[in-house]
GROMACS .gro file of C-alpha atoms in nm:
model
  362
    1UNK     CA    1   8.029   6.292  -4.272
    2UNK     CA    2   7.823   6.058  -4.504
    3UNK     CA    3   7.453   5.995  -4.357
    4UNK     CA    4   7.286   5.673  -4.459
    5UNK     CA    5   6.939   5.664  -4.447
    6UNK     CA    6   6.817   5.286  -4.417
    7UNK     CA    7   6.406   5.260  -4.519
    8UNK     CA    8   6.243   4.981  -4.306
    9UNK     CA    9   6.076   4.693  -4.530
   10UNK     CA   10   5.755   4.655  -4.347
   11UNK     CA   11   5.644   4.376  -4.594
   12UNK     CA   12   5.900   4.158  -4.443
   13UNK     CA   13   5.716   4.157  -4.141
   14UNK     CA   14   5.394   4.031  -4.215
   15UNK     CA   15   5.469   3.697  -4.330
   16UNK     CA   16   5.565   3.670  -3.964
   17UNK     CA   17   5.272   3.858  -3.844
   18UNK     CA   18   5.006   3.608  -4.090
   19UNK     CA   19   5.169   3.311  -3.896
   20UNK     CA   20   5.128   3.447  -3.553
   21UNK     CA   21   4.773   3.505  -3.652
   22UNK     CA   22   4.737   3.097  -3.837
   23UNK     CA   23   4.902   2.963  -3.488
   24UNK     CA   24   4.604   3.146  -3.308
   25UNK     CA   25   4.352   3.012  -3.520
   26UNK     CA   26   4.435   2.672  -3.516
   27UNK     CA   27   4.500   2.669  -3.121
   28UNK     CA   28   4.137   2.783  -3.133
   29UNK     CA   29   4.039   2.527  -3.378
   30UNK     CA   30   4.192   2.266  -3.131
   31UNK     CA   31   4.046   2.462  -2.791
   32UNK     CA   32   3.678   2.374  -2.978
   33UNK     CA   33   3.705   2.052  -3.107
   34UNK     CA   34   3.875   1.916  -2.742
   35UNK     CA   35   3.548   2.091  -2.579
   36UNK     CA   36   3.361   1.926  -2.845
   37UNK     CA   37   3.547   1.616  -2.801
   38UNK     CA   38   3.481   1.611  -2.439
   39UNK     CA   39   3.100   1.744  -2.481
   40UNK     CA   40   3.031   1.357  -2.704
   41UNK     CA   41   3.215   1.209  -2.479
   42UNK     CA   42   2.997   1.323  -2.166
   43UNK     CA   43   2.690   1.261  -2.371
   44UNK     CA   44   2.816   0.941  -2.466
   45UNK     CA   45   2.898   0.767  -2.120
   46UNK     CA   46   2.560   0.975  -2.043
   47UNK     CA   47   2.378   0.785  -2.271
   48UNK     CA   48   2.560   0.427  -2.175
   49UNK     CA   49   2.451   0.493  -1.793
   50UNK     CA   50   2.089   0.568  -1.967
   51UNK     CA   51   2.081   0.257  -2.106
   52UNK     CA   52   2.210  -0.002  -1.817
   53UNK     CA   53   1.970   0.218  -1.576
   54UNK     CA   54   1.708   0.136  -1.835
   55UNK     CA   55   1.834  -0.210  -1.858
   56UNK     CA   56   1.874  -0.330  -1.529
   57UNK     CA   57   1.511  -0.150  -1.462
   58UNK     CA   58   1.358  -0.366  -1.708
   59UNK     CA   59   1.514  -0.664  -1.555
   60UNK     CA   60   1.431  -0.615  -1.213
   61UNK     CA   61   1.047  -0.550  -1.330
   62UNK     CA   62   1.053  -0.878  -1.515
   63UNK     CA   63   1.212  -1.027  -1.183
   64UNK     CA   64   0.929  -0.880  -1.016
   65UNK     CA   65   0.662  -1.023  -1.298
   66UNK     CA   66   0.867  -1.343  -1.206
   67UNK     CA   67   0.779  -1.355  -0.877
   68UNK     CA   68   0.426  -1.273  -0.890
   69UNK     CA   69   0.388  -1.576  -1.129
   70UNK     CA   70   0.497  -1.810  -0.876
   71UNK     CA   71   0.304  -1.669  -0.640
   72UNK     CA   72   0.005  -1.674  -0.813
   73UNK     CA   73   0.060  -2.064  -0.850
   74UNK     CA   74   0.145  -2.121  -0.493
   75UNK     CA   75  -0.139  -1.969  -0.412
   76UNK     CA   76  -0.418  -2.079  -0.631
   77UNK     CA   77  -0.235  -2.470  -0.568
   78UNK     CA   78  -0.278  -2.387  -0.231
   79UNK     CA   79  -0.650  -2.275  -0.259
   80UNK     CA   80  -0.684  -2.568  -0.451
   81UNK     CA   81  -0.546  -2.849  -0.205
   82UNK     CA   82  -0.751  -2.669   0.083
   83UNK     CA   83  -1.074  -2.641  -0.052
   84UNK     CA   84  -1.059  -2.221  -0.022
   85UNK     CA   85  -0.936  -2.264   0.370
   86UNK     CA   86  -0.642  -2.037   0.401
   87UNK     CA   87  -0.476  -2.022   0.751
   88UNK     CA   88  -0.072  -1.918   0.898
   89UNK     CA   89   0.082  -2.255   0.936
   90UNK     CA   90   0.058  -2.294   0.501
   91UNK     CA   91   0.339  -2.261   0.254
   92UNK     CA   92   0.265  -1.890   0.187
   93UNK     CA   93   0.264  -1.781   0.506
   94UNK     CA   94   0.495  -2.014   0.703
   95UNK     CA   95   0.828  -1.940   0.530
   96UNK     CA   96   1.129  -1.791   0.776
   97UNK     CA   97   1.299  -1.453   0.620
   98UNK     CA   98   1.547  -1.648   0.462
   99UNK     CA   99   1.385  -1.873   0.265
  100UNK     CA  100   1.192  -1.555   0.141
  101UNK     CA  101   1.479  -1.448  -0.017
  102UNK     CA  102   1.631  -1.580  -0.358
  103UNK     CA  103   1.902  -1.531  -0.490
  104UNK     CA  104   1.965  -1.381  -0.883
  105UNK     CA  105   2.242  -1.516  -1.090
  106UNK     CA  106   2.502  -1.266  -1.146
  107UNK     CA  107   2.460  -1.086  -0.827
  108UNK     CA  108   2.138  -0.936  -0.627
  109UNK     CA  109   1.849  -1.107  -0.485
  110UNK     CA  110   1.455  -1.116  -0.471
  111UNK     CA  111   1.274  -1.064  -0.149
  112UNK     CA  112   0.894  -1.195  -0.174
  113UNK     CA  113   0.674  -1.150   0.112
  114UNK     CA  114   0.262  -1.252   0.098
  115UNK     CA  115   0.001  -1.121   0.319
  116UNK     CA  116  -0.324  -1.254   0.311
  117UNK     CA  117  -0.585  -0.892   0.274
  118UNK     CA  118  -0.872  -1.067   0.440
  119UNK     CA  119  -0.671  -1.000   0.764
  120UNK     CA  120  -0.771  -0.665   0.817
  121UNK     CA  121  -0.980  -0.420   0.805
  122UNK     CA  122  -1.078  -0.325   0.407
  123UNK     CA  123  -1.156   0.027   0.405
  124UNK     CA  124  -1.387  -0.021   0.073
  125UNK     CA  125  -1.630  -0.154   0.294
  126UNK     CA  126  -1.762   0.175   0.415
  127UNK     CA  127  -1.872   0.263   0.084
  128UNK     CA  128  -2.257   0.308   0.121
  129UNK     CA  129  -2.399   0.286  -0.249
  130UNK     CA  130  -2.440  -0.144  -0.215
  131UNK     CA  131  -2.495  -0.166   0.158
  132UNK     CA  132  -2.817  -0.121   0.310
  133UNK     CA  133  -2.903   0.086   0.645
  134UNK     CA  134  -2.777  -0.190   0.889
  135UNK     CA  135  -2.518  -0.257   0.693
  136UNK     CA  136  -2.364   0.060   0.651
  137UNK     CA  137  -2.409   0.133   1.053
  138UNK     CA  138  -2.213  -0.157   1.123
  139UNK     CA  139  -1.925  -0.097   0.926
  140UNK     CA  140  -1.932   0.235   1.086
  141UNK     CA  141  -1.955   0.111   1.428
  142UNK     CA  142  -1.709  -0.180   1.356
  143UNK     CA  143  -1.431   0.084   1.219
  144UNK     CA  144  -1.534   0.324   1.509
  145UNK     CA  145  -1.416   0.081   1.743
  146UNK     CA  146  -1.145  -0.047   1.567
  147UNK     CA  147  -1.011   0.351   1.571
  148UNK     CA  148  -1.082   0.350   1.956
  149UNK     CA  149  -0.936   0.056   2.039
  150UNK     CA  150  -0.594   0.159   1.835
  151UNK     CA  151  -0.611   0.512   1.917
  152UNK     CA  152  -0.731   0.540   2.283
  153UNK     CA  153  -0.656   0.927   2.342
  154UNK     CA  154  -0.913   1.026   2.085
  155UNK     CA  155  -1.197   1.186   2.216
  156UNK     CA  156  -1.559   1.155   2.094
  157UNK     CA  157  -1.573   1.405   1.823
  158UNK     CA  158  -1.263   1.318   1.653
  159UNK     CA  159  -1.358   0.893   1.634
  160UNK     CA  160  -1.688   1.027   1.485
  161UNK     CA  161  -1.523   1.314   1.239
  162UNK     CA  162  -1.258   1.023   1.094
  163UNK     CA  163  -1.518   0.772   1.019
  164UNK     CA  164  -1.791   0.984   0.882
  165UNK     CA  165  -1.511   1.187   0.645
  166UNK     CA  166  -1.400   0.842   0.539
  167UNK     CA  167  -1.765   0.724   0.455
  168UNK     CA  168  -1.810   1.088   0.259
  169UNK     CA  169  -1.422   0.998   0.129
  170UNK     CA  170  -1.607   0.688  -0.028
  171UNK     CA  171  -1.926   0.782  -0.141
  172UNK     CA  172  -2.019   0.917  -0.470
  173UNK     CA  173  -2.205   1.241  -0.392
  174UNK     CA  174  -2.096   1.622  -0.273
  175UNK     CA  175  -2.372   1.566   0.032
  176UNK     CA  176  -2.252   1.452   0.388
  177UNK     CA  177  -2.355   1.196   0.589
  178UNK     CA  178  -2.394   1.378   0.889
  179UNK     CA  179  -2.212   1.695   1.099
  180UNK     CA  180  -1.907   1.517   1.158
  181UNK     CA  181  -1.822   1.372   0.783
  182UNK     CA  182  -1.630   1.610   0.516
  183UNK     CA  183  -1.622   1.651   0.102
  184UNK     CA  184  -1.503   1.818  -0.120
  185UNK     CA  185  -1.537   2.163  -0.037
  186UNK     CA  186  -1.379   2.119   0.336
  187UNK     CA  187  -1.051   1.959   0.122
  188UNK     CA  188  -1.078   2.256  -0.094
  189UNK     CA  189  -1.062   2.475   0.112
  190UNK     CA  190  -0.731   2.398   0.275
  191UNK     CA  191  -0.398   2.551   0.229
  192UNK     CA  192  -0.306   2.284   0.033
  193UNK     CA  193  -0.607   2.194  -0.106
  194UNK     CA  194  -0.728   1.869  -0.272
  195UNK     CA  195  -1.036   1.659  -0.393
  196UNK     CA  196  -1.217   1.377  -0.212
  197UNK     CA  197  -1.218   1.076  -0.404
  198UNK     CA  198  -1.554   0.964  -0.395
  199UNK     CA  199  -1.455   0.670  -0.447
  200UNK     CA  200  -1.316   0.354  -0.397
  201UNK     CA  201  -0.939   0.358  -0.184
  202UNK     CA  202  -0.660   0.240  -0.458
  203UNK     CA  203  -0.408   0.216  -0.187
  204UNK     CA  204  -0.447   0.234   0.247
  205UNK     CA  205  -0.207   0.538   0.208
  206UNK     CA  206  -0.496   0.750   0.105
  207UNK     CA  207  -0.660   0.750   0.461
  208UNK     CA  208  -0.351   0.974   0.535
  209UNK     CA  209  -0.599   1.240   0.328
  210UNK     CA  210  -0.941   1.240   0.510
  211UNK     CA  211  -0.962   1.477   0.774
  212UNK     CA  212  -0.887   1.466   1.123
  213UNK     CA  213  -0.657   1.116   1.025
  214UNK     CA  214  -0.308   1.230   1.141
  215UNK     CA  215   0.003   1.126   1.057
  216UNK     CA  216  -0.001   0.932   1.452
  217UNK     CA  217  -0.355   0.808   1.367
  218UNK     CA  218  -0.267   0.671   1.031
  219UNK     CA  219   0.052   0.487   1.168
  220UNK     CA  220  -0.176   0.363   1.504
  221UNK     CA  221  -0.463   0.245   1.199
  222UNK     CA  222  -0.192   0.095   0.986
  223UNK     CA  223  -0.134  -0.267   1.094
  224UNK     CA  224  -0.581  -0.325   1.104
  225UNK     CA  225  -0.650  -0.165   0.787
  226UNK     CA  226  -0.590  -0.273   0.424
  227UNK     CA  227  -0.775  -0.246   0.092
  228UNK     CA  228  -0.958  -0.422  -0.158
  229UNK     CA  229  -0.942  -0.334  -0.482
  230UNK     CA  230  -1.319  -0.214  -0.617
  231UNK     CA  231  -1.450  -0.445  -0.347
  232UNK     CA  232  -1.720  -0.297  -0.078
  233UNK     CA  233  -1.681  -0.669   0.057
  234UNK     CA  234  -1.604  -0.727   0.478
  235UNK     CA  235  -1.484  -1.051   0.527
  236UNK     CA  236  -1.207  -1.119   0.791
  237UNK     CA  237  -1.033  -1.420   0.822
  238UNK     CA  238  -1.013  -1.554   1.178
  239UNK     CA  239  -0.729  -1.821   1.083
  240UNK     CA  240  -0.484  -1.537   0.925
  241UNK     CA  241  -0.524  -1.241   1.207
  242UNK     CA  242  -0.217  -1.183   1.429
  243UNK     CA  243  -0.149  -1.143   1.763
  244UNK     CA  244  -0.153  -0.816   1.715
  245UNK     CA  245  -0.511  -0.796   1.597
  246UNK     CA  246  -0.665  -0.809   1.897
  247UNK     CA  247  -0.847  -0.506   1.844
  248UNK     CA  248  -0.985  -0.580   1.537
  249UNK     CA  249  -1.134  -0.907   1.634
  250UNK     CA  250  -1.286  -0.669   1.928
  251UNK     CA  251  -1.412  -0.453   1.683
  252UNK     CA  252  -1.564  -0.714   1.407
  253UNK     CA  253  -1.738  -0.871   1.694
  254UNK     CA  254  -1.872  -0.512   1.788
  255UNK     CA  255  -1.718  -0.534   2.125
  256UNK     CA  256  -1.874  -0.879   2.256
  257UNK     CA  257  -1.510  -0.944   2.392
  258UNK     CA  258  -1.273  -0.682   2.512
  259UNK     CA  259  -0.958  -0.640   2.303
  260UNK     CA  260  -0.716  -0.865   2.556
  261UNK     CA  261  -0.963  -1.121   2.522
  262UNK     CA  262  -0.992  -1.120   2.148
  263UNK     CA  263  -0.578  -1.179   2.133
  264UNK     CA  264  -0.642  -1.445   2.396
  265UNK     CA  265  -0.887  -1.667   2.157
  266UNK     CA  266  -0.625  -1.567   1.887
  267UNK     CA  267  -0.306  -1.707   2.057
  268UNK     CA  268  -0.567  -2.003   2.125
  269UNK     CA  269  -0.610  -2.086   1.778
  270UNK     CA  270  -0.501  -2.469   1.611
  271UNK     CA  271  -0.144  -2.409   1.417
  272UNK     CA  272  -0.357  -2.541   1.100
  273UNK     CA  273  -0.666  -2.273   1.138
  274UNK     CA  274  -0.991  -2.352   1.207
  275UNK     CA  275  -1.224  -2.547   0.931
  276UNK     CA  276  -1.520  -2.344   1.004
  277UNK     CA  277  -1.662  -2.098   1.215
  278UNK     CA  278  -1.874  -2.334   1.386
  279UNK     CA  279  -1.490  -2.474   1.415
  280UNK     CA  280  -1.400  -2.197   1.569
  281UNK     CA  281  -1.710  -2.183   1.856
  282UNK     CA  282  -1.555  -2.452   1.992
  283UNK     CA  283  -1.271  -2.161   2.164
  284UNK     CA  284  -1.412  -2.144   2.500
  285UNK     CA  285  -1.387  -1.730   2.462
  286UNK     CA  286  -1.557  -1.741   2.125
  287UNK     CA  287  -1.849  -1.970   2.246
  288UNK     CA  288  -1.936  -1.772   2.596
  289UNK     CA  289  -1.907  -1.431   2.311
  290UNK     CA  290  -2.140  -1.571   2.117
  291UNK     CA  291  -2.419  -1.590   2.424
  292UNK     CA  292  -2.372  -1.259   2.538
  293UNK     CA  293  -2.546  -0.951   2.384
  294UNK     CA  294  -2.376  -0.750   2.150
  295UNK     CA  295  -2.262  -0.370   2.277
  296UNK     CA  296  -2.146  -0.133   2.019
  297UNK     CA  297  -1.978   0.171   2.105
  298UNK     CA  298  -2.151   0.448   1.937
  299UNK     CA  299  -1.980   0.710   2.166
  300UNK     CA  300  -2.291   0.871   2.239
  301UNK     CA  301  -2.427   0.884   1.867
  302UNK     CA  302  -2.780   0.701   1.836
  303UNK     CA  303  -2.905   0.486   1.589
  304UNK     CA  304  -3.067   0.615   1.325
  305UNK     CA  305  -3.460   0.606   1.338
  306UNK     CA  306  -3.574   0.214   1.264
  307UNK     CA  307  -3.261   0.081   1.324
  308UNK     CA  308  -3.184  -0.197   1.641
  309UNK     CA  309  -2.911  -0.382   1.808
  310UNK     CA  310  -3.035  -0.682   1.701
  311UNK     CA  311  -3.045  -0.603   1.332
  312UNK     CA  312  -2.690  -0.480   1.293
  313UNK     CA  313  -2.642  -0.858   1.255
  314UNK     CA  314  -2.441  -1.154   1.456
  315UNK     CA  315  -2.104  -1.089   1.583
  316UNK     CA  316  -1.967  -1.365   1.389
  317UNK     CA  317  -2.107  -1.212   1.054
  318UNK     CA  318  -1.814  -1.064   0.876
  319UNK     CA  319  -1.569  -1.378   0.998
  320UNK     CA  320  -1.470  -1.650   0.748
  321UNK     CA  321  -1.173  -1.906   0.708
  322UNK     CA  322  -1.134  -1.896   0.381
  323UNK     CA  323  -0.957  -1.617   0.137
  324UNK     CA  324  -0.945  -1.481  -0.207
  325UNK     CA  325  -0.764  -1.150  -0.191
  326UNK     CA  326  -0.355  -1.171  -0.095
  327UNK     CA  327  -0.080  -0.911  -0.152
  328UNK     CA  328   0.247  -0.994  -0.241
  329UNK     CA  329   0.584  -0.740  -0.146
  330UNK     CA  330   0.874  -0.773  -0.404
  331UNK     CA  331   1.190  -0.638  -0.329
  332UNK     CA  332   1.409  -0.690  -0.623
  333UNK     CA  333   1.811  -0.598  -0.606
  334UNK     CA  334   1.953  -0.654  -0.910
  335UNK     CA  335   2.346  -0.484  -0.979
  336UNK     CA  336   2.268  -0.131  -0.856
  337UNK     CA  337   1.885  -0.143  -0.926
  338UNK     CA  338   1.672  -0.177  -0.596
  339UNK     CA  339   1.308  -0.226  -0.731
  340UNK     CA  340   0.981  -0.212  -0.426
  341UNK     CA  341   0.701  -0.374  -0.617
  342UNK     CA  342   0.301  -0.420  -0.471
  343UNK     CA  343   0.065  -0.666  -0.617
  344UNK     CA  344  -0.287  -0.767  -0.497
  345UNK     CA  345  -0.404  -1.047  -0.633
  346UNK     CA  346  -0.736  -1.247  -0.633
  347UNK     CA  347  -0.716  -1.591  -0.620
  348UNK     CA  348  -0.986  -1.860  -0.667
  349UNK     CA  349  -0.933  -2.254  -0.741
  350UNK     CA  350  -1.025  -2.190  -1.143
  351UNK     CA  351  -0.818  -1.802  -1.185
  352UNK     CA  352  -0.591  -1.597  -1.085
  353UNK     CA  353  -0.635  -1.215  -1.132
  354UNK     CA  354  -0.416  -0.920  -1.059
  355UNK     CA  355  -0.597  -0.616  -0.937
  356UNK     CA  356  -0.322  -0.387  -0.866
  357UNK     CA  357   0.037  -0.341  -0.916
  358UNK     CA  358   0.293  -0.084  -0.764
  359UNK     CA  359   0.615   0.064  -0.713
  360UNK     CA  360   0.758   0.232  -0.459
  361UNK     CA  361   0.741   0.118  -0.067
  362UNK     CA  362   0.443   0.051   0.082
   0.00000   0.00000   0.00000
């Protein structure tokens, strides 16, 4: 029996083996550059949403510059054709909610609204540097009653502790101005702690900071107060307050009428404002105020030593009819954009000046 031994050829086999190997490596090559592939294009469509965000961002703030512009004008024509008396039933302030809003070719709209800031309470006035004695008392007094009159279930301690801490929130020394006030080191020393400003307010917000003002006090405060830009000024317009500001006309005129009284001579006022103050003494609950005798509300807390009644000034003091200082709202929707833009502006019959600008809501 005849054996045949066959040898395997192992060389044949790698040729076959090599190109297993080559099909691997180029599947591999492929796996990368489709990761690759989709890796640019991510970064790519990435980058094109970048760019219309950044876009359509720029063209809602120039929508927004837009309508400050014509505000400005409406205003300072308005200032101009009035002779400085600013009052509800003008252009500015007479417009319904649809003809507030305009719309943007292409899609979106701009929502404008303008409030006039001398028709409220500017909490830069408490700053004490500028103001003498009697001054600064009466702002005190005014805002204590303003607080009281908004915030009736506040006892004693509390009215005192808010508007001393905002008086030490102003000023621009570490010392206080009495037991009730706060600085920096009662901030400090909170769980979350913080600096007083000692300084001027940039935005209302900011009362939300000084002590004892709670997040129910701060909404109760809201619809009084406002601010000024770098302006220690008080001067409330009587032709622009609401019906709503019946407290605060009860606390500029340091309580000489009662708060239901004060919305009374305000639902009493001429559509077209008053010309004057001495215009406005002609309100049968403004002139029999203006006989009586002034009675702050000091909640127990007694003048300081050479300070009166009588030299805390008139009741009509801090009242006007005319108006520099406005703020205009912008809402601007423009594609998928929604830009909230603040400006306060001063306006005079020879300028136009903007103080502030902001984004986000009010």
């Amino acid at each position: 029996m005849e054996v045949i031994l066959v040898r395997r050829n192992h060389s044949q086999q790698r040729p076959q083996r090599q190109q297993g190997v080559a099909l691997i490596m180029v599947l591999l090559v492929v796996a990368l550059v489709a990761v690759v592939a989709v890796q640019l294009s991510q970064r790519l469509q990435m980058n094109v949403l970048r760019t219309m965000n950044y876009q359509q961002s720029e063209q809602a703030y120039w929508y927004w510059l837009s309508a400050e512009e014509i505000a400005r004008q409406l205003l300072q024509m308005q200032v101009q054709d009035s002779d400085g008396v600013i009052h509800q039933g003008q252009v500015w302030s007479e417009q319904t909610e649809e003809e507030r809003v305009y719309p943007i070719e292409g899609g979106g709209l701009v929502r404008v609204g303008i409030t006039d800031l001398q028709g409220c309470f500017n909490l830069n006035a408490l700053k004490a540097e500028q103001l003498s004695l009697e001054e600064f008392w009466r702002r005190k007094t005014q805002f204590r009653m303003l607080i009281a009159a908004a915030v009736p279930d506040l006892d004693n301690y509390q009215l005192d502790s808010i508007v001393e801490s905002t008086a030490d929130w102003l000023d621009g020394d570490e010392q206080m101005n009495s037991g009730y006030g706060a600085e920096r080191a009662d901030y400090e020393s909170l769980p979350m702690p913080y600096q007083a400003a000692n300084d001027f307010f940039v935005h209302e917000s900011e009362l939300r900071l000084v002590r004892n003002v709670t997040q129910p006090v701060y909404q109760a405060l809201k619809p009084f107060v406002c601010v000024v830009p770098n302006s220690d000024k008080l001067e409330v317009n009587i032709n622009t307050l609401t019906l709503e500001h019946g407290p605060l006309l009860h606390a500029l005129m340091l309580g000489a009428i009662t708060p239901d009284a004060a919305l009374q001579a305000i639902s009493q006022r001429p559509d077209d404002g008053y010309d004057s103050i001495d215009d406005a003494l002609r309100n049968s609950i403004l002139a029999q105020a203006s006989g009586q005798q002034m009675r702050p509300n000091f909640g127990g807390v007694p003048l300081p030593q050479g300070v009166t009644v009588e030299a805390l000034g008139g009741m009509f003091d801090d009242l006007v009819v005319k108006s520099n200082y406005f703020q205009l709202d912008t809402h601007v929707k423009y594609d998928e954009m929604m830009l909230r833009g603040q400006s306060k502006l001063y306006v005079s019959e020879d300028e136009t000046v903007v103080l502030m600008r902001g984004v986000g809501e009010p």
